[in-house]
PDB file of C-alpha atoms in Angstrom:
ATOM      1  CA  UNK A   1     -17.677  -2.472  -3.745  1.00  0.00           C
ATOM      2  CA  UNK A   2     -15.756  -4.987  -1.513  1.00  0.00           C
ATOM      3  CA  UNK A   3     -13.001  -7.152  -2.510  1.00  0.00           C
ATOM      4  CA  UNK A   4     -11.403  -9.597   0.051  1.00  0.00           C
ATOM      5  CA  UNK A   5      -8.626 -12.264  -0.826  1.00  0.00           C
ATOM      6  CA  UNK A   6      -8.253 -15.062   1.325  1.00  0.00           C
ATOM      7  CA  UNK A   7      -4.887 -17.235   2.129  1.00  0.00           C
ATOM      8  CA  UNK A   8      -2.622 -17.575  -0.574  1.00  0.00           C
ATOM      9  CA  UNK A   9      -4.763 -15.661  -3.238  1.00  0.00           C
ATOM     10  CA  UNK A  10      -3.825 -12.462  -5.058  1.00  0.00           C
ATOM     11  CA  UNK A  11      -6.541 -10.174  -6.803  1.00  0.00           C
ATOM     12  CA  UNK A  12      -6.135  -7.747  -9.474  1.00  0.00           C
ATOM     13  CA  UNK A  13      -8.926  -5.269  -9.971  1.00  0.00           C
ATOM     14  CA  UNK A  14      -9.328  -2.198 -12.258  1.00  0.00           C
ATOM     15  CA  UNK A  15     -11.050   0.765 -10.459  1.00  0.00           C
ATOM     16  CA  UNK A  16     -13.781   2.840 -12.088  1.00  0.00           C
ATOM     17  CA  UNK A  17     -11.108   5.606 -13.059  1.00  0.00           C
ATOM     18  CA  UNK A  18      -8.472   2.994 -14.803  1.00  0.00           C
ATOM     19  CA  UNK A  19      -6.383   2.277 -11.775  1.00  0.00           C
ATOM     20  CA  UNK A  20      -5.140  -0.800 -11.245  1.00  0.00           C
ATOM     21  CA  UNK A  21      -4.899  -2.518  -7.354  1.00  0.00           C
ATOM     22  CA  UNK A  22      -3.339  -5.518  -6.967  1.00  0.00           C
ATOM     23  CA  UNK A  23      -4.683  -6.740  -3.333  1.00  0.00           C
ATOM     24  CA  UNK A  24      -2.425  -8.998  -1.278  1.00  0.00           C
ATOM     25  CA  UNK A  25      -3.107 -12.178   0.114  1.00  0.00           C
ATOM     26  CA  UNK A  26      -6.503 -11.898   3.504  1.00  0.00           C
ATOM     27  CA  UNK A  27      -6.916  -8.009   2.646  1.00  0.00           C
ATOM     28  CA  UNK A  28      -9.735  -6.292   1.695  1.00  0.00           C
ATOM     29  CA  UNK A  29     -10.810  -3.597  -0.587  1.00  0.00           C
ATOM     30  CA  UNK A  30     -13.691  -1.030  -0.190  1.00  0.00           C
ATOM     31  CA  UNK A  31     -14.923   1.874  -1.903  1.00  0.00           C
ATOM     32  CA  UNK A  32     -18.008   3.614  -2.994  1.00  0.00           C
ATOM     33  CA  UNK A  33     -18.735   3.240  -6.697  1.00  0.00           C
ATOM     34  CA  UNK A  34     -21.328   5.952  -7.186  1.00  0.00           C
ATOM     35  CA  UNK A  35     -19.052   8.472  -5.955  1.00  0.00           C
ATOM     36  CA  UNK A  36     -16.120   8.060  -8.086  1.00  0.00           C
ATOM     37  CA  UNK A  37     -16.382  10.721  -9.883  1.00  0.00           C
ATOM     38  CA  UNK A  38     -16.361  12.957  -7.077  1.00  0.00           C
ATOM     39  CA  UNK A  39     -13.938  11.318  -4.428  1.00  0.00           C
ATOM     40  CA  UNK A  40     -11.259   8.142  -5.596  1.00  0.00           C
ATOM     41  CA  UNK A  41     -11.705   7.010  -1.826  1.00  0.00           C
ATOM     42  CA  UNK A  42     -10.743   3.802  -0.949  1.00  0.00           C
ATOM     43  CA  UNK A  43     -10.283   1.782   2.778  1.00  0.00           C
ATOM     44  CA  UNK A  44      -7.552  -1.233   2.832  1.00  0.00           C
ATOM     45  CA  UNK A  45      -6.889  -4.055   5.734  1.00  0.00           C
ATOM     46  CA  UNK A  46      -3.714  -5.764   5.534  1.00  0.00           C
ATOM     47  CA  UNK A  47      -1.782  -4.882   2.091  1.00  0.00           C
ATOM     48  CA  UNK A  48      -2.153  -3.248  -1.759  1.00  0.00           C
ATOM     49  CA  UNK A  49      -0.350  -1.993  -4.231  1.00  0.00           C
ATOM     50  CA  UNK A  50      -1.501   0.714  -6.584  1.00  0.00           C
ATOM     51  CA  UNK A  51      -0.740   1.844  -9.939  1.00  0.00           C
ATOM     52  CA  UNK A  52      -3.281   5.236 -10.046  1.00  0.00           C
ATOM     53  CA  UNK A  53      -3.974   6.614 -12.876  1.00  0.00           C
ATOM     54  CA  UNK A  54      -3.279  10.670 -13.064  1.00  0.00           C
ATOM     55  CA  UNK A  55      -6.408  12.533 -12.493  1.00  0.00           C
ATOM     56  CA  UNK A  56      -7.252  16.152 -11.180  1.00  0.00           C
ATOM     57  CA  UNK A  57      -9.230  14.603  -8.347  1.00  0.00           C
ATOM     58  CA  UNK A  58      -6.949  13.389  -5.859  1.00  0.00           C
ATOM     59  CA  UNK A  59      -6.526   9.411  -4.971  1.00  0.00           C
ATOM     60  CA  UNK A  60      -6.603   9.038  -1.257  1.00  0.00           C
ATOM     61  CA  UNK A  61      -6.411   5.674   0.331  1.00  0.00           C
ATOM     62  CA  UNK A  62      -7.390   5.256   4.012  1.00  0.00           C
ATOM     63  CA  UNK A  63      -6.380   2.449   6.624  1.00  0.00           C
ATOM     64  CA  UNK A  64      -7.408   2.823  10.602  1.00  0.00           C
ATOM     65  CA  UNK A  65      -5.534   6.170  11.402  1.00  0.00           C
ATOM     66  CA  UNK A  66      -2.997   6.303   7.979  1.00  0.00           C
ATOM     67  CA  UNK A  67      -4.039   8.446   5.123  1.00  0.00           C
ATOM     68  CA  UNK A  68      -2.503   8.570   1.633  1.00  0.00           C
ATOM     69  CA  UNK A  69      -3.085  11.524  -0.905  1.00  0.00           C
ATOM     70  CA  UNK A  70      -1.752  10.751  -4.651  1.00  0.00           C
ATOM     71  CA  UNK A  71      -2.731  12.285  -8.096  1.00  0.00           C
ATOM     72  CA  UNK A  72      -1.396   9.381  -9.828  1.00  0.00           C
ATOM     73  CA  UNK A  73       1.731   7.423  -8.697  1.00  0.00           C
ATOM     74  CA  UNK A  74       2.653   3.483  -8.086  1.00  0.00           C
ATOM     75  CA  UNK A  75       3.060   2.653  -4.253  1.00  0.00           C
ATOM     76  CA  UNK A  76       2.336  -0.535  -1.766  1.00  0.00           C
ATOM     77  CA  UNK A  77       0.325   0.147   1.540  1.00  0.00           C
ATOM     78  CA  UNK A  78       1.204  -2.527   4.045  1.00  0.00           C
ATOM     79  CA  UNK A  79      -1.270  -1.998   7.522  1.00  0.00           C
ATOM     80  CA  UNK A  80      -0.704  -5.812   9.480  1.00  0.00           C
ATOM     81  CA  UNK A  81      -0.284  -6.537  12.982  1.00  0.00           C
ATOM     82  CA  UNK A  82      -0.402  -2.562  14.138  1.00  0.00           C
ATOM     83  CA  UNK A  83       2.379  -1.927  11.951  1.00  0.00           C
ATOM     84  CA  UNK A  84       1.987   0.345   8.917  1.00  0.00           C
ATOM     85  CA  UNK A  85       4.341   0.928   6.166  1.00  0.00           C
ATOM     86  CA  UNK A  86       4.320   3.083   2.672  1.00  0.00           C
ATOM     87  CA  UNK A  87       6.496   2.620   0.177  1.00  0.00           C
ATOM     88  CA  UNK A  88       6.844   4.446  -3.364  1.00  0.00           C
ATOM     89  CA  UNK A  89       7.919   3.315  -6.707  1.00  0.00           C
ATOM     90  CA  UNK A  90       6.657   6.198  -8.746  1.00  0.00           C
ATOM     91  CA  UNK A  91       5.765   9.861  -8.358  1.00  0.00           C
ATOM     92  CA  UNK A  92       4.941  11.019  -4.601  1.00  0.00           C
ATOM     93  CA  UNK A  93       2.497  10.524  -1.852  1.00  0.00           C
ATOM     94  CA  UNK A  94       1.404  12.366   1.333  1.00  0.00           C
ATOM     95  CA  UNK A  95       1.153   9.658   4.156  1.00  0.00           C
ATOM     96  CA  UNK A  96      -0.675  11.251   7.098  1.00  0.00           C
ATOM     97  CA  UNK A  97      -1.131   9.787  10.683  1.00  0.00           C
ATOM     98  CA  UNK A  98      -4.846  11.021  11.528  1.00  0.00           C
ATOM     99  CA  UNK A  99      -4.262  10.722  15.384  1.00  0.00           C
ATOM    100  CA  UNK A 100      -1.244  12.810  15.558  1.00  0.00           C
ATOM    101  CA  UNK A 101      -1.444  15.518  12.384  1.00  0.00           C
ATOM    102  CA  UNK A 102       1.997  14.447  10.972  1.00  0.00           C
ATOM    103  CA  UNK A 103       2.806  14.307   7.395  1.00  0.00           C
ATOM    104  CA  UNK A 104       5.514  12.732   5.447  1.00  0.00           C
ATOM    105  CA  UNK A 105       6.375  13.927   1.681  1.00  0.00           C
ATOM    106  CA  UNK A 106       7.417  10.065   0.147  1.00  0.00           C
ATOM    107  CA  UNK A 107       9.033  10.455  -4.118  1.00  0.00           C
ATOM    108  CA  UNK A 108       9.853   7.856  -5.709  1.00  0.00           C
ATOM    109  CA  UNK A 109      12.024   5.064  -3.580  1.00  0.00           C
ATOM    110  CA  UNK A 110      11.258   5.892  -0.837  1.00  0.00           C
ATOM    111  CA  UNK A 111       9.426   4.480   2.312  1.00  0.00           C
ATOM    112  CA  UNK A 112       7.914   5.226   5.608  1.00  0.00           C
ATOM    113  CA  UNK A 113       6.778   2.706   8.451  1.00  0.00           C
ATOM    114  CA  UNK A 114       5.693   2.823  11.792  1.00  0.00           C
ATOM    115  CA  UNK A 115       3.504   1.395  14.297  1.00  0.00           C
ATOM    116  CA  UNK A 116      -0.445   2.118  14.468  1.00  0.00           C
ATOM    117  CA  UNK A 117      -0.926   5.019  16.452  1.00  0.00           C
ATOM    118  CA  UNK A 118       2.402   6.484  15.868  1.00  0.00           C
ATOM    119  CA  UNK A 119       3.667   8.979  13.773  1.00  0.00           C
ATOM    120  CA  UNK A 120       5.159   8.185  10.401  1.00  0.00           C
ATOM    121  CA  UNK A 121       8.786   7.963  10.634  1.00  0.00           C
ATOM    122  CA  UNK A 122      11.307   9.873   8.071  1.00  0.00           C
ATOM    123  CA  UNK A 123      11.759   8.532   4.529  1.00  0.00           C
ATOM    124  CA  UNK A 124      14.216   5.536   4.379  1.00  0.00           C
ATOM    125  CA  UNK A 125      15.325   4.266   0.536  1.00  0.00           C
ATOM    126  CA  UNK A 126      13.613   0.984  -0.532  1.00  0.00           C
ATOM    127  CA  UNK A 127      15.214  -1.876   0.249  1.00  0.00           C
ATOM    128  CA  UNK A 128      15.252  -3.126  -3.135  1.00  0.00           C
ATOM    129  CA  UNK A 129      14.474  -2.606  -6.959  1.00  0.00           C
ATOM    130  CA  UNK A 130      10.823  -3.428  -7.589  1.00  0.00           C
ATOM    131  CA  UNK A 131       9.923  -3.441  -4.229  1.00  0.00           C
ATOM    132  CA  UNK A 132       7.536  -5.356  -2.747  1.00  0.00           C
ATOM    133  CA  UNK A 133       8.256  -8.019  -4.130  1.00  0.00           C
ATOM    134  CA  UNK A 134       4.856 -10.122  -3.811  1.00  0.00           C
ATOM    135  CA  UNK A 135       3.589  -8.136  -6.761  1.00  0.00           C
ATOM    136  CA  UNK A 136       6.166 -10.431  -8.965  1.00  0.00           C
ATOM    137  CA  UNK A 137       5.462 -13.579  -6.748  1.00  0.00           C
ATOM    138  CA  UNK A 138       8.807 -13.069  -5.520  1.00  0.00           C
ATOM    139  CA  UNK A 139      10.100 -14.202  -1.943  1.00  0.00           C
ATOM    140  CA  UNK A 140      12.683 -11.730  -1.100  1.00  0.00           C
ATOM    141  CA  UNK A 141      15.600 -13.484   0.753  1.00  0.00           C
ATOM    142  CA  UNK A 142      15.905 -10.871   3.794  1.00  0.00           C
ATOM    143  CA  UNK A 143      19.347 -11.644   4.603  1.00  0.00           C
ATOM    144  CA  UNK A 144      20.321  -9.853   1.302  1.00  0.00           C
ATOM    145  CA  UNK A 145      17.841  -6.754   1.966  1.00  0.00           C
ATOM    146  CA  UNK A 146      17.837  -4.160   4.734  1.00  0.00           C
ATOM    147  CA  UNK A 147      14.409  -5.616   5.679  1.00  0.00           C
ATOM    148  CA  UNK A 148      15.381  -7.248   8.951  1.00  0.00           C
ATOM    149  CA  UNK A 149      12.371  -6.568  10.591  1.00  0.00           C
ATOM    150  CA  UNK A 150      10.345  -7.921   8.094  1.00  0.00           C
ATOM    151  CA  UNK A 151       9.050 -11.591   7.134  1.00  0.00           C
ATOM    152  CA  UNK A 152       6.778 -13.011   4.929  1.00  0.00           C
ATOM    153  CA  UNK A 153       4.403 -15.634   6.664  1.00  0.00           C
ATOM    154  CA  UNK A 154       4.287 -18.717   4.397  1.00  0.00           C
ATOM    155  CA  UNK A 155      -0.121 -18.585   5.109  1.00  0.00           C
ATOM    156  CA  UNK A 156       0.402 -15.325   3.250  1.00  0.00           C
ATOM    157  CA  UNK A 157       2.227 -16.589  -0.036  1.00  0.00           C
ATOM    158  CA  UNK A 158       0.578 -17.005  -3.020  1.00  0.00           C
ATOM    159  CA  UNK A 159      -0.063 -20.642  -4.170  1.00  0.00           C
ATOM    160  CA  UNK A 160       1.766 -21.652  -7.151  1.00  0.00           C
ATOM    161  CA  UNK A 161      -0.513 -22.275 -10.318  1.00  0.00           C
TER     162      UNK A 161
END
């Protein structure tokens, strides 16, 4: 299966297990239906957030070199212009960095980033309740955040209804 959103355009899709994805505005979303049972695999470009439902199989979602291992857990991927980020609202991830065999434990409010190629850095807290905040249709003023680094392109906001 293979989602894509274009500018401006939000998708929410349930995966075969229950899981929800909400997929952020020019990403895409891949994975193999016929071996769901087996392997919850999916492949990202650009950004998703995930609300996985708890299974004994684990959830792993895979972008370029980044790797993320869940049972079941809420978190936002973000891989855009060779800069990754993970960040976790609920339960924990393992984000791994394929190239370099690093691992970072993330619970709950907590984040990683770093640039492709790189290895994750240490956890940092989440900038703010709810985080991101695209999954609310929420612009985030960054001057009120710890997010100075960060920007939201206005060819990547959502169109209003």
């Amino acid at each position: 299966v293979n989602i894509s959103t274009e500018r401006g355009e939000i998708i929410s899709h349930i995966l075969p297990d229950g899981s929800l994805v909400q997929l952020s505005a020019e990403s895409t979303l891949n994975y193999k239906k016929s071996s769901w049972k087996s392997a919850r695999n999916v492949e990202i470009t650009g950004e998703a957030y995930f609300d996985v439902e708890k299974r004994q199989i684990p959830f792993t979602v895979n972008s370029n070199n980044l790797t993320v291992i869940v049972l079941g857990t809420q978190f936002n991927v973000k891989h855009r212009d060779n800069m990754i980020e993970v960040a976790v609202n609920e339960g924990k991830v393992q984000v791994s960095d394929v190239a370099h065999e690093k691992h970072v434990m993330l619970i709950a409010g907590q984040m990683s980033r770093f640039a492709d190629g790189e290895p994750p850095q240490q956890p940092q807290k989440l900038p703010f309740t709810n985080y991101p905040g695209w999954t609310q249709n929420k612009l985030i003023d960054r001057k009120s955040t710890r997010l100075n680094s960060s920007h939201i392109p206005l060819s990547r906001m959502p169109s209003s209804a």
